[in-house]
Amino acid sequence: MRVLFWGTPYFALPAIRTVARAGHIIAGVVTRPDRSRGRGRKASPSPVKRWAAARGYTVLTPEAPRGDAFLDMVRAIGPDISVVVAYGRILPRPVLDAPRHGSVNLHASLLPALRGAAPINWAIARGHAATGVTVMRMVTEMDAGPILARAEVPIGRVDTAALLSRRLSGLGADLVAETLARLEAGAVDEIEQDHAAATYAPKVDRTAARIDWTGESRAVGCLIRGMDDVPGAWTVWKGQPVKLFAPEPVEGGNVTGRQSAAGRDTWRESAAGRPPDPGRVLAADPRHGLVVATGRGALRIGEVLPPGKRRMESAAWLRGGGPRAGERFE
Protein backbone atom coordinates (compact mmCIF):
# COMPACT_ATOMS: atom_id res chain seq x y z
CA MET A 1 0.00 0.00 0.00
CA ARG A 2 0.97 3.62 -0.45
CA VAL A 3 1.47 4.91 3.08
CA LEU A 4 1.47 8.50 4.26
CA PHE A 5 3.45 8.26 7.50
CA TRP A 6 2.98 10.78 10.31
CA GLY A 7 5.50 10.92 13.16
CA THR A 8 7.99 13.11 14.97
CA PRO A 9 10.17 11.61 17.78
CA TYR A 10 12.52 8.63 17.94
CA PHE A 11 9.60 6.48 19.10
CA ALA A 12 8.19 6.62 15.55
CA LEU A 13 11.36 5.51 13.72
CA PRO A 14 11.01 1.72 14.18
CA ALA A 15 7.49 1.92 12.74
CA ILE A 16 8.42 3.74 9.54
CA ARG A 17 11.44 1.45 9.05
CA THR A 18 9.34 -1.67 9.55
CA VAL A 19 6.55 -0.47 7.26
CA ALA A 20 9.10 0.23 4.52
CA ARG A 21 10.83 -3.14 5.00
CA ALA A 22 7.44 -4.87 4.76
CA GLY A 23 7.21 -3.70 1.15
CA HIS A 24 4.82 -0.80 1.50
CA ILE A 25 5.54 2.39 -0.38
CA ILE A 26 6.28 5.41 1.82
CA ALA A 27 4.46 7.90 -0.37
CA GLY A 28 5.17 10.81 1.95
CA VAL A 29 6.02 11.77 5.51
CA VAL A 30 4.39 14.41 7.72
CA THR A 31 6.29 15.60 10.78
CA ARG A 32 6.43 18.61 13.08
CA PRO A 33 8.36 21.70 11.93
CA ASP A 34 12.01 22.18 12.91
CA ARG A 35 12.36 23.27 16.52
CA SER A 36 15.08 24.98 18.53
CA ARG A 37 16.93 22.37 20.55
CA GLY A 38 20.04 22.05 22.68
CA ARG A 39 22.10 24.67 24.45
CA GLY A 40 22.68 26.67 21.29
CA ARG A 41 18.92 26.74 20.59
CA LYS A 42 19.55 26.07 16.91
CA ALA A 43 16.63 24.92 14.79
CA SER A 44 16.95 21.23 14.03
CA PRO A 45 14.70 18.68 12.30
CA SER A 46 12.75 16.00 14.09
CA PRO A 47 14.24 12.49 14.12
CA VAL A 48 11.61 11.35 11.62
CA LYS A 49 12.33 14.23 9.24
CA ARG A 50 16.06 13.59 9.42
CA TRP A 51 15.57 9.91 8.62
CA ALA A 52 13.04 10.50 5.84
CA ALA A 53 14.94 13.32 4.14
CA ALA A 54 18.14 11.24 4.08
CA ARG A 55 16.23 8.64 2.03
CA GLY A 56 14.66 11.08 -0.38
CA TYR A 57 11.06 10.83 0.83
CA THR A 58 8.64 13.70 0.33
CA VAL A 59 8.41 15.47 3.71
CA LEU A 60 5.69 17.89 4.80
CA THR A 61 6.16 20.02 7.93
CA PRO A 62 2.97 22.05 8.46
CA GLU A 63 2.57 24.23 11.53
CA ALA A 64 -0.99 22.89 11.66
CA PRO A 65 -2.22 19.93 9.56
CA ARG A 66 -5.37 21.59 8.32
CA GLY A 67 -6.73 23.91 5.65
CA ASP A 68 -7.48 23.47 1.96
CA ALA A 69 -3.89 23.95 0.79
CA PHE A 70 -2.55 21.24 3.10
CA LEU A 71 -5.42 18.89 2.24
CA ASP A 72 -4.61 19.34 -1.46
CA MET A 73 -0.98 18.32 -0.77
CA VAL A 74 -2.15 15.17 1.01
CA ARG A 75 -4.47 14.25 -1.84
CA ALA A 76 -1.71 14.89 -4.39
CA ILE A 77 0.47 12.30 -2.63
CA GLY A 78 -2.31 9.78 -3.22
CA PRO A 79 -1.98 7.61 -0.10
CA ASP A 80 -3.96 4.42 0.39
CA ILE A 81 -3.71 4.88 4.15
CA SER A 82 -2.27 7.24 6.78
CA VAL A 83 -0.23 5.68 9.60
CA VAL A 84 0.20 7.99 12.59
CA VAL A 85 2.81 7.29 15.28
CA ALA A 86 3.53 10.00 17.87
CA TYR A 87 2.94 12.85 15.44
CA GLY A 88 1.85 15.24 18.18
CA ARG A 89 -1.22 16.97 16.72
CA ILE A 90 -4.92 16.09 16.36
CA LEU A 91 -5.95 15.60 12.72
CA PRO A 92 -9.23 17.03 11.39
CA ARG A 93 -11.83 14.80 9.76
CA PRO A 94 -11.08 15.78 6.10
CA VAL A 95 -7.42 14.82 6.59
CA LEU A 96 -8.31 11.55 8.33
CA ASP A 97 -10.63 10.59 5.49
CA ALA A 98 -8.36 11.62 2.59
CA PRO A 99 -6.69 8.18 2.10
CA ARG A 100 -9.01 5.52 0.65
CA HIS A 101 -8.40 3.23 3.66
CA GLY A 102 -8.59 6.11 6.13
CA SER A 103 -6.11 6.62 8.98
CA VAL A 104 -4.76 4.39 11.74
CA ASN A 105 -2.77 5.29 14.83
CA LEU A 106 -0.29 3.46 17.05
CA HIS A 107 -0.86 4.37 20.71
CA ALA A 108 1.46 3.25 23.50
CA SER A 109 -1.12 1.82 25.91
CA LEU A 110 -3.82 -0.82 26.08
CA LEU A 111 -6.75 1.39 25.14
CA PRO A 112 -9.09 2.57 26.53
CA ALA A 113 -6.58 2.90 29.38
CA LEU A 114 -4.20 5.86 29.34
CA ARG A 115 -5.50 7.96 26.48
CA GLY A 116 -3.43 11.07 25.96
CA ALA A 117 0.06 12.44 25.53
CA ALA A 118 2.14 10.45 28.05
CA PRO A 119 0.83 6.88 28.42
CA ILE A 120 4.25 5.31 28.99
CA ASN A 121 5.18 7.70 31.79
CA TRP A 122 1.90 7.28 33.62
CA ALA A 123 1.72 3.49 33.22
CA ILE A 124 4.88 3.31 35.34
CA ALA A 125 4.16 6.26 37.63
CA ARG A 126 0.75 4.83 38.55
CA GLY A 127 2.18 1.42 39.31
CA HIS A 128 0.57 -0.59 36.51
CA ALA A 129 1.73 -4.21 36.26
CA ALA A 130 1.43 -4.25 32.46
CA THR A 131 0.89 -2.01 29.47
CA GLY A 132 1.20 -2.38 25.72
CA VAL A 133 0.42 -0.91 22.32
CA THR A 134 -2.80 -0.47 20.37
CA VAL A 135 -3.46 0.13 16.69
CA MET A 136 -6.77 1.93 16.30
CA ARG A 137 -8.87 3.54 13.61
CA MET A 138 -8.54 7.29 14.02
CA VAL A 139 -11.50 9.51 14.83
CA THR A 140 -11.60 13.18 15.73
CA GLU A 141 -11.81 12.43 19.48
CA MET A 142 -8.44 11.79 21.12
CA ASP A 143 -7.47 8.08 21.15
CA ALA A 144 -11.12 7.03 21.03
CA GLY A 145 -11.36 5.11 17.76
CA PRO A 146 -12.15 1.40 17.24
CA ILE A 147 -9.34 -1.03 18.05
CA LEU A 148 -7.75 -3.04 15.22
CA ALA A 149 -4.97 -4.78 17.20
CA ARG A 150 -3.32 -4.80 20.65
CA ALA A 151 -0.22 -6.34 22.22
CA GLU A 152 0.60 -6.46 25.94
CA VAL A 153 3.90 -6.43 27.86
CA PRO A 154 4.66 -6.61 31.60
CA ILE A 155 6.26 -3.64 33.33
CA GLY A 156 9.39 -4.74 35.19
CA ARG A 157 10.30 -3.48 38.64
CA VAL A 158 13.27 -1.51 37.27
CA ASP A 159 11.64 -0.34 34.02
CA THR A 160 11.87 3.38 33.35
CA ALA A 161 9.88 5.40 30.86
CA ALA A 162 12.91 5.55 28.58
CA LEU A 163 13.51 1.78 28.67
CA LEU A 164 9.85 0.92 28.26
CA SER A 165 9.50 3.38 25.38
CA ARG A 166 12.19 1.55 23.43
CA ARG A 167 10.48 -1.81 23.99
CA LEU A 168 7.07 -0.49 23.01
CA SER A 169 8.33 1.28 19.90
CA GLY A 170 9.68 -2.00 18.52
CA LEU A 171 6.59 -3.97 19.53
CA GLY A 172 4.36 -1.30 18.03
CA ALA A 173 6.29 -1.25 14.77
CA ASP A 174 5.66 -4.96 14.26
CA LEU A 175 1.99 -4.56 15.18
CA VAL A 176 1.54 -1.75 12.64
CA ALA A 177 3.09 -3.84 9.86
CA GLU A 178 0.92 -6.83 10.75
CA THR A 179 -2.20 -4.65 10.77
CA LEU A 180 -1.40 -3.18 7.36
CA ALA A 181 -0.98 -6.68 5.96
CA ARG A 182 -4.39 -7.67 7.35
CA LEU A 183 -6.02 -4.52 5.98
CA GLU A 184 -4.51 -5.17 2.57
CA ALA A 185 -5.78 -8.74 2.59
CA GLY A 186 -9.35 -7.83 3.45
CA ALA A 187 -11.64 -6.61 6.18
CA VAL A 188 -10.33 -6.33 9.74
CA ASP A 189 -12.59 -6.54 12.76
CA GLU A 190 -12.79 -3.15 14.46
CA ILE A 191 -13.76 -3.31 18.12
CA GLU A 192 -15.35 -0.25 19.69
CA GLN A 193 -13.70 0.95 22.89
CA ASP A 194 -15.49 0.95 26.21
CA HIS A 195 -15.47 4.70 26.67
CA ALA A 196 -16.76 4.42 30.24
CA ALA A 197 -13.54 2.59 31.15
CA ALA A 198 -11.23 5.22 29.67
CA THR A 199 -8.43 6.69 31.77
CA TYR A 200 -6.14 9.54 30.80
CA ALA A 201 -2.42 10.23 30.68
CA PRO A 202 -1.82 13.97 30.43
CA LYS A 203 1.44 15.47 29.27
CA VAL A 204 4.11 15.31 31.95
CA ASP A 205 5.67 18.54 33.13
CA ARG A 206 7.82 19.86 35.94
CA THR A 207 4.88 20.02 38.33
CA ALA A 208 3.94 16.38 37.72
CA ALA A 209 7.56 15.31 38.23
CA ARG A 210 7.94 16.91 41.70
CA ILE A 211 8.52 14.17 44.29
CA ASP A 212 6.07 13.98 47.18
CA TRP A 213 8.01 12.17 49.89
CA THR A 214 4.88 11.56 51.97
CA GLY A 215 3.85 8.71 49.66
CA GLU A 216 4.59 5.01 50.21
CA SER A 217 8.07 4.00 49.04
CA ARG A 218 6.87 1.92 46.10
CA ALA A 219 4.64 4.74 44.83
CA VAL A 220 7.46 7.29 45.11
CA GLY A 221 9.76 4.89 43.28
CA CYS A 222 7.20 4.40 40.50
CA LEU A 223 6.97 8.17 40.01
CA ILE A 224 10.77 8.47 39.78
CA ARG A 225 10.96 5.65 37.21
CA GLY A 226 8.01 7.02 35.27
CA MET A 227 9.67 10.41 34.85
CA ASP A 228 13.08 8.99 33.81
CA ASP A 229 14.74 10.42 31.83
CA VAL A 230 12.54 13.36 30.74
CA PRO A 231 11.49 15.51 32.52
CA GLY A 232 13.20 13.77 35.46
CA ALA A 233 11.64 13.44 38.93
CA TRP A 234 13.03 16.13 41.20
CA THR A 235 13.23 17.31 44.76
CA VAL A 236 14.88 20.20 46.59
CA TRP A 237 18.05 20.06 48.67
CA LYS A 238 19.43 23.22 50.27
CA GLY A 239 17.18 25.35 48.08
CA GLN A 240 18.33 23.77 44.79
CA PRO A 241 16.50 21.26 42.55
CA VAL A 242 18.03 17.80 42.27
CA LYS A 243 16.78 15.09 39.91
CA LEU A 244 16.72 11.53 41.21
CA PHE A 245 16.84 8.23 39.31
CA ALA A 246 17.13 4.46 39.78
CA PRO A 247 15.07 4.04 42.97
CA GLU A 248 14.92 0.80 44.94
CA PRO A 249 12.58 0.27 47.91
CA VAL A 250 14.46 -0.64 51.09
CA GLU A 251 12.97 -3.77 52.61
CA GLY A 252 12.59 -4.31 56.34
CA GLY A 253 14.63 -1.34 57.51
CA ASN A 254 17.83 -2.73 55.98
CA VAL A 255 19.66 0.59 55.68
CA THR A 256 23.32 -0.18 55.14
CA GLY A 257 26.25 2.16 55.29
CA ARG A 258 27.52 4.67 57.82
CA GLN A 259 24.84 6.92 59.32
CA SER A 260 24.71 9.76 61.74
CA ALA A 261 22.77 9.40 64.99
CA ALA A 262 20.00 11.52 63.45
CA GLY A 263 19.68 9.10 60.57
CA ARG A 264 19.56 6.04 62.83
CA ASP A 265 16.98 7.63 65.12
CA THR A 266 14.76 8.65 62.18
CA TRP A 267 14.86 5.11 60.81
CA ARG A 268 14.03 3.56 64.19
CA GLU A 269 11.01 5.82 64.64
CA SER A 270 9.69 4.97 61.17
CA ALA A 271 10.29 1.24 61.61
CA ALA A 272 8.59 1.25 65.00
CA GLY A 273 5.38 2.60 63.48
CA ARG A 274 5.80 6.15 64.75
CA PRO A 275 5.24 9.07 62.35
CA PRO A 276 7.91 8.94 59.65
CA ASP A 277 9.93 11.95 58.51
CA PRO A 278 9.43 11.93 54.73
CA GLY A 279 12.40 13.24 52.77
CA ARG A 280 14.89 12.70 55.60
CA VAL A 281 18.21 11.17 54.53
CA LEU A 282 18.63 7.91 56.43
CA ALA A 283 21.93 6.82 54.93
CA ALA A 284 24.55 8.73 52.94
CA ASP A 285 27.51 6.41 52.58
CA PRO A 286 29.65 6.57 49.40
CA ARG A 287 30.07 2.79 49.54
CA HIS A 288 26.34 2.07 49.58
CA GLY A 289 24.66 5.17 48.24
CA LEU A 290 21.74 7.28 49.37
CA VAL A 291 18.66 6.15 51.34
CA VAL A 292 15.71 8.50 51.92
CA ALA A 293 12.64 8.10 54.15
CA THR A 294 9.17 8.20 52.59
CA GLY A 295 5.77 8.39 54.22
CA ARG A 296 5.91 4.62 54.52
CA GLY A 297 9.26 2.88 54.11
CA ALA A 298 12.38 4.18 52.40
CA LEU A 299 14.06 4.35 49.01
CA ARG A 300 17.63 3.79 47.97
CA ILE A 301 18.48 6.27 45.20
CA GLY A 302 20.94 4.94 42.64
CA GLU A 303 21.58 8.01 40.47
CA VAL A 304 21.23 11.78 40.74
CA LEU A 305 21.48 14.88 38.59
CA PRO A 306 22.55 17.83 40.77
CA PRO A 307 22.11 21.35 39.34
CA GLY A 308 24.80 22.28 36.83
CA LYS A 309 26.28 18.76 36.75
CA ARG A 310 25.94 15.56 34.76
CA ARG A 311 23.88 12.56 35.79
CA MET A 312 25.95 10.38 38.11
CA GLU A 313 25.77 7.55 40.63
CA SER A 314 24.54 8.77 44.00
CA ALA A 315 27.71 7.42 45.64
CA ALA A 316 29.79 9.76 43.47
CA TRP A 317 27.62 12.70 44.52
CA LEU A 318 28.09 11.80 48.17
CA ARG A 319 31.85 11.64 47.73
CA GLY A 320 31.73 15.08 46.13
CA GLY A 321 29.79 16.82 48.87
CA GLY A 322 26.19 15.62 48.62
CA PRO A 323 23.78 15.36 51.56
CA ARG A 324 24.59 13.77 54.90
CA ALA A 325 22.44 11.47 56.97
CA GLY A 326 19.91 13.47 58.95
CA GLU A 327 19.52 16.20 56.32
CA ARG A 328 16.24 16.49 54.46
CA PHE A 329 14.92 16.77 50.90
CA GLU A 330 11.95 19.08 50.49
PDB file of N, CA and C in Angstrom, residues 55-107:
ATOM      1  N   ARG A  55      16.604   9.697   2.966  1.00  0.00           N
ATOM      2  CA  ARG A  55      16.234   8.643   2.032  1.00  0.00           C
ATOM      3  C   ARG A  55      15.425   9.159   0.854  1.00  0.00           C
ATOM      4  N   GLY A  56      15.294  10.467   0.778  1.00  0.00           N
ATOM      5  CA  GLY A  56      14.656  11.078  -0.382  1.00  0.00           C
ATOM      6  C   GLY A  56      13.153  11.059  -0.384  1.00  0.00           C
ATOM      7  N   TYR A  57      12.519  10.819   0.774  1.00  0.00           N
ATOM      8  CA  TYR A  57      11.064  10.825   0.829  1.00  0.00           C
ATOM      9  C   TYR A  57      10.521  12.265   0.787  1.00  0.00           C
ATOM     10  N   THR A  58       9.332  12.415   0.265  1.00  0.00           N
ATOM     11  CA  THR A  58       8.638  13.696   0.327  1.00  0.00           C
ATOM     12  C   THR A  58       8.254  13.972   1.783  1.00  0.00           C
ATOM     13  N   VAL A  59       8.654  15.137   2.300  1.00  0.00           N
ATOM     14  CA  VAL A  59       8.410  15.468   3.705  1.00  0.00           C
ATOM     15  C   VAL A  59       7.599  16.755   3.794  1.00  0.00           C
ATOM     16  N   LEU A  60       6.509  16.711   4.540  1.00  0.00           N
ATOM     17  CA  LEU A  60       5.685  17.887   4.803  1.00  0.00           C
ATOM     18  C   LEU A  60       5.833  18.262   6.268  1.00  0.00           C
ATOM     19  N   THR A  61       5.977  19.558   6.546  1.00  0.00           N
ATOM     20  CA  THR A  61       6.157  20.022   7.931  1.00  0.00           C
ATOM     21  C   THR A  61       5.208  21.188   8.242  1.00  0.00           C
ATOM     22  N   PRO A  62       3.907  20.955   8.205  1.00  0.00           N
ATOM     23  CA  PRO A  62       2.970  22.055   8.459  1.00  0.00           C
ATOM     24  C   PRO A  62       2.984  22.485   9.922  1.00  0.00           C
ATOM     25  N   GLU A  63       2.760  23.779  10.154  1.00  0.00           N
ATOM     26  CA  GLU A  63       2.569  24.231  11.529  1.00  0.00           C
ATOM     27  C   GLU A  63       1.294  23.643  12.108  1.00  0.00           C
ATOM     28  N   ALA A  64       0.266  23.528  11.257  1.00  0.00           N
ATOM     29  CA  ALA A  64      -0.990  22.891  11.657  1.00  0.00           C
ATOM     30  C   ALA A  64      -1.480  22.065  10.470  1.00  0.00           C
ATOM     31  N   PRO A  65      -1.829  20.797  10.673  1.00  0.00           N
ATOM     32  CA  PRO A  65      -2.216  19.926   9.558  1.00  0.00           C
ATOM     33  C   PRO A  65      -3.668  20.115   9.159  1.00  0.00           C
ATOM     34  N   ARG A  66      -3.987  21.290   8.678  1.00  0.00           N
ATOM     35  CA  ARG A  66      -5.366  21.588   8.315  1.00  0.00           C
ATOM     36  C   ARG A  66      -5.393  22.649   7.225  1.00  0.00           C
ATOM     37  N   GLY A  67      -6.571  22.909   6.696  1.00  0.00           N
ATOM     38  CA  GLY A  67      -6.732  23.910   5.649  1.00  0.00           C
ATOM     39  C   GLY A  67      -6.739  23.277   4.264  1.00  0.00           C
ATOM     40  N   ASP A  68      -7.329  23.996   3.311  1.00  0.00           N
ATOM     41  CA  ASP A  68      -7.483  23.467   1.956  1.00  0.00           C
ATOM     42  C   ASP A  68      -6.146  23.210   1.281  1.00  0.00           C
ATOM     43  N   ALA A  69      -5.188  24.113   1.472  1.00  0.00           N
ATOM     44  CA  ALA A  69      -3.894  23.954   0.791  1.00  0.00           C
ATOM     45  C   ALA A  69      -3.189  22.689   1.275  1.00  0.00           C
ATOM     46  N   PHE A  70      -3.206  22.454   2.587  1.00  0.00           N
ATOM     47  CA  PHE A  70      -2.554  21.244   3.100  1.00  0.00           C
ATOM     48  C   PHE A  70      -3.309  20.001   2.645  1.00  0.00           C
ATOM     49  N   LEU A  71      -4.625  20.035   2.672  1.00  0.00           N
ATOM     50  CA  LEU A  71      -5.417  18.889   2.236  1.00  0.00           C
ATOM     51  C   LEU A  71      -5.137  18.555   0.772  1.00  0.00           C
ATOM     52  N   ASP A  72      -4.946  19.574  -0.053  1.00  0.00           N
ATOM     53  CA  ASP A  72      -4.608  19.336  -1.463  1.00  0.00           C
ATOM     54  C   ASP A  72      -3.259  18.629  -1.589  1.00  0.00           C
ATOM     55  N   MET A  73      -2.289  18.987  -0.728  1.00  0.00           N
ATOM     56  CA  MET A  73      -0.980  18.318  -0.774  1.00  0.00           C
ATOM     57  C   MET A  73      -1.110  16.845  -0.392  1.00  0.00           C
ATOM     58  N   VAL A  74      -1.942  16.565   0.611  1.00  0.00           N
ATOM     59  CA  VAL A  74      -2.149  15.170   1.009  1.00  0.00           C
ATOM     60  C   VAL A  74      -2.780  14.388  -0.126  1.00  0.00           C
ATOM     61  N   ARG A  75      -3.790  14.944  -0.744  1.00  0.00           N
ATOM     62  CA  ARG A  75      -4.469  14.250  -1.845  1.00  0.00           C
ATOM     63  C   ARG A  75      -3.538  14.050  -3.033  1.00  0.00           C
ATOM     64  N   ALA A  76      -2.647  15.025  -3.272  1.00  0.00           N
ATOM     65  CA  ALA A  76      -1.709  14.895  -4.388  1.00  0.00           C
ATOM     66  C   ALA A  76      -0.737  13.740  -4.184  1.00  0.00           C
ATOM     67  N   ILE A  77      -0.407  13.442  -2.931  1.00  0.00           N
ATOM     68  CA  ILE A  77       0.469  12.302  -2.627  1.00  0.00           C
ATOM     69  C   ILE A  77      -0.225  10.990  -2.956  1.00  0.00           C
ATOM     70  N   GLY A  78      -1.542  10.963  -2.853  1.00  0.00           N
ATOM     71  CA  GLY A  78      -2.310   9.782  -3.225  1.00  0.00           C
ATOM     72  C   GLY A  78      -2.125   8.584  -2.318  1.00  0.00           C
ATOM     73  N   PRO A  79      -2.202   8.753  -0.994  1.00  0.00           N
ATOM     74  CA  PRO A  79      -1.982   7.606  -0.104  1.00  0.00           C
ATOM     75  C   PRO A  79      -3.184   6.660  -0.076  1.00  0.00           C
ATOM     76  N   ASP A  80      -2.899   5.378   0.116  1.00  0.00           N
ATOM     77  CA  ASP A  80      -3.960   4.416   0.395  1.00  0.00           C
ATOM     78  C   ASP A  80      -4.378   4.495   1.854  1.00  0.00           C
ATOM     79  N   ILE A  81      -3.427   4.832   2.726  1.00  0.00           N
ATOM     80  CA  ILE A  81      -3.706   4.876   4.155  1.00  0.00           C
ATOM     81  C   ILE A  81      -2.721   5.827   4.837  1.00  0.00           C
ATOM     82  N   SER A  82      -3.164   6.466   5.915  1.00  0.00           N
ATOM     83  CA  SER A  82      -2.274   7.236   6.782  1.00  0.00           C
ATOM     84  C   SER A  82      -1.962   6.395   8.014  1.00  0.00           C
ATOM     85  N   VAL A  83      -0.674   6.350   8.380  1.00  0.00           N
ATOM     86  CA  VAL A  83      -0.225   5.675   9.596  1.00  0.00           C
ATOM     87  C   VAL A  83       0.370   6.741  10.505  1.00  0.00           C
ATOM     88  N   VAL A  84      -0.191   6.918  11.683  1.00  0.00           N
ATOM     89  CA  VAL A  84       0.204   7.987  12.591  1.00  0.00           C
ATOM     90  C   VAL A  84       0.845   7.379  13.833  1.00  0.00           C
ATOM     91  N   VAL A  85       2.081   7.797  14.116  1.00  0.00           N
ATOM     92  CA  VAL A  85       2.813   7.293  15.283  1.00  0.00           C
ATOM     93  C   VAL A  85       3.488   8.477  15.971  1.00  0.00           C
ATOM     94  N   ALA A  86       2.931   8.924  17.087  1.00  0.00           N
ATOM     95  CA  ALA A  86       3.528  10.003  17.875  1.00  0.00           C
ATOM     96  C   ALA A  86       3.788  11.250  17.028  1.00  0.00           C
ATOM     97  N   TYR A  87       2.800  11.632  16.239  1.00  0.00           N
ATOM     98  CA  TYR A  87       2.942  12.852  15.441  1.00  0.00           C
ATOM     99  C   TYR A  87       2.860  14.098  16.313  1.00  0.00           C
ATOM    100  N   GLY A  88       1.906  14.132  17.234  1.00  0.00           N
ATOM    101  CA  GLY A  88       1.848  15.237  18.182  1.00  0.00           C
ATOM    102  C   GLY A  88       0.778  16.272  17.935  1.00  0.00           C
ATOM    103  N   ARG A  89      -0.105  16.044  16.962  1.00  0.00           N
ATOM    104  CA  ARG A  89      -1.222  16.966  16.721  1.00  0.00           C
ATOM    105  C   ARG A  89      -2.470  16.156  16.394  1.00  0.00           C
ATOM    106  N   ILE A  90      -3.648  16.704  16.720  1.00  0.00           N
ATOM    107  CA  ILE A  90      -4.918  16.087  16.360  1.00  0.00           C
ATOM    108  C   ILE A  90      -5.230  16.411  14.906  1.00  0.00           C
ATOM    109  N   LEU A  91      -5.668  15.419  14.146  1.00  0.00           N
ATOM    110  CA  LEU A  91      -5.952  15.598  12.723  1.00  0.00           C
ATOM    111  C   LEU A  91      -7.450  15.820  12.507  1.00  0.00           C
ATOM    112  N   PRO A  92      -7.809  16.782  11.667  1.00  0.00           N
ATOM    113  CA  PRO A  92      -9.228  17.032  11.393  1.00  0.00           C
ATOM    114  C   PRO A  92      -9.824  15.947  10.498  1.00  0.00           C
ATOM    115  N   ARG A  93     -11.133  15.850  10.494  1.00  0.00           N
ATOM    116  CA  ARG A  93     -11.834  14.803   9.758  1.00  0.00           C
ATOM    117  C   ARG A  93     -11.473  14.757   8.267  1.00  0.00           C
ATOM    118  N   PRO A  94     -11.430  15.884   7.528  1.00  0.00           N
ATOM    119  CA  PRO A  94     -11.083  15.780   6.103  1.00  0.00           C
ATOM    120  C   PRO A  94      -9.711  15.154   5.861  1.00  0.00           C
ATOM    121  N   VAL A  95      -8.758  15.409   6.743  1.00  0.00           N
ATOM    122  CA  VAL A  95      -7.417  14.823   6.592  1.00  0.00           C
ATOM    123  C   VAL A  95      -7.455  13.334   6.929  1.00  0.00           C
ATOM    124  N   LEU A  96      -8.192  12.958   7.974  1.00  0.00           N
ATOM    125  CA  LEU A  96      -8.311  11.546   8.330  1.00  0.00           C
ATOM    126  C   LEU A  96      -8.931  10.731   7.205  1.00  0.00           C
ATOM    127  N   ASP A  97      -9.882  11.319   6.508  1.00  0.00           N
ATOM    128  CA  ASP A  97     -10.628  10.585   5.487  1.00  0.00           C
ATOM    129  C   ASP A  97     -10.003  10.660   4.095  1.00  0.00           C
ATOM    130  N   ALA A  98      -8.930  11.436   3.929  1.00  0.00           N
ATOM    131  CA  ALA A  98      -8.361  11.619   2.593  1.00  0.00           C
ATOM    132  C   ALA A  98      -7.847  10.308   1.973  1.00  0.00           C
ATOM    133  N   PRO A  99      -7.114   9.459   2.687  1.00  0.00           N
ATOM    134  CA  PRO A  99      -6.693   8.180   2.097  1.00  0.00           C
ATOM    135  C   PRO A  99      -7.891   7.244   1.927  1.00  0.00           C
ATOM    136  N   ARG A 100      -7.846   6.373   0.926  1.00  0.00           N
ATOM    137  CA  ARG A 100      -9.010   5.520   0.654  1.00  0.00           C
ATOM    138  C   ARG A 100      -9.269   4.503   1.760  1.00  0.00           C
ATOM    139  N   HIS A 101      -8.223   4.122   2.517  1.00  0.00           N
ATOM    140  CA  HIS A 101      -8.400   3.233   3.660  1.00  0.00           C
ATOM    141  C   HIS A 101      -8.412   4.000   4.984  1.00  0.00           C
ATOM    142  N   GLY A 102      -8.523   5.319   4.921  1.00  0.00           N
ATOM    143  CA  GLY A 102      -8.592   6.110   6.134  1.00  0.00           C
ATOM    144  C   GLY A 102      -7.257   6.214   6.856  1.00  0.00           C
ATOM    145  N   SER A 103      -7.308   6.366   8.180  1.00  0.00           N
ATOM    146  CA  SER A 103      -6.109   6.624   8.983  1.00  0.00           C
ATOM    147  C   SER A 103      -6.110   5.734  10.216  1.00  0.00           C
ATOM    148  N   VAL A 104      -4.921   5.200  10.537  1.00  0.00           N
ATOM    149  CA  VAL A 104      -4.762   4.393  11.744  1.00  0.00           C
ATOM    150  C   VAL A 104      -3.647   4.997  12.587  1.00  0.00           C
ATOM    151  N   ASN A 105      -3.714   4.714  13.883  1.00  0.00           N
ATOM    152  CA  ASN A 105      -2.772   5.295  14.834  1.00  0.00           C
ATOM    153  C   ASN A 105      -2.208   4.211  15.734  1.00  0.00           C
ATOM    154  N   LEU A 106      -0.912   4.308  16.040  1.00  0.00           N
ATOM    155  CA  LEU A 106      -0.291   3.458  17.049  1.00  0.00           C
ATOM    156  C   LEU A 106      -0.225   4.244  18.348  1.00  0.00           C
ATOM    157  N   HIS A 107      -0.860   3.709  19.398  1.00  0.00           N
ATOM    158  CA  HIS A 107      -0.859   4.369  20.708  1.00  0.00           C
ATOM    159  C   HIS A 107      -0.187   3.464  21.721  1.00  0.00           C
TER     160      HIS A 107
END
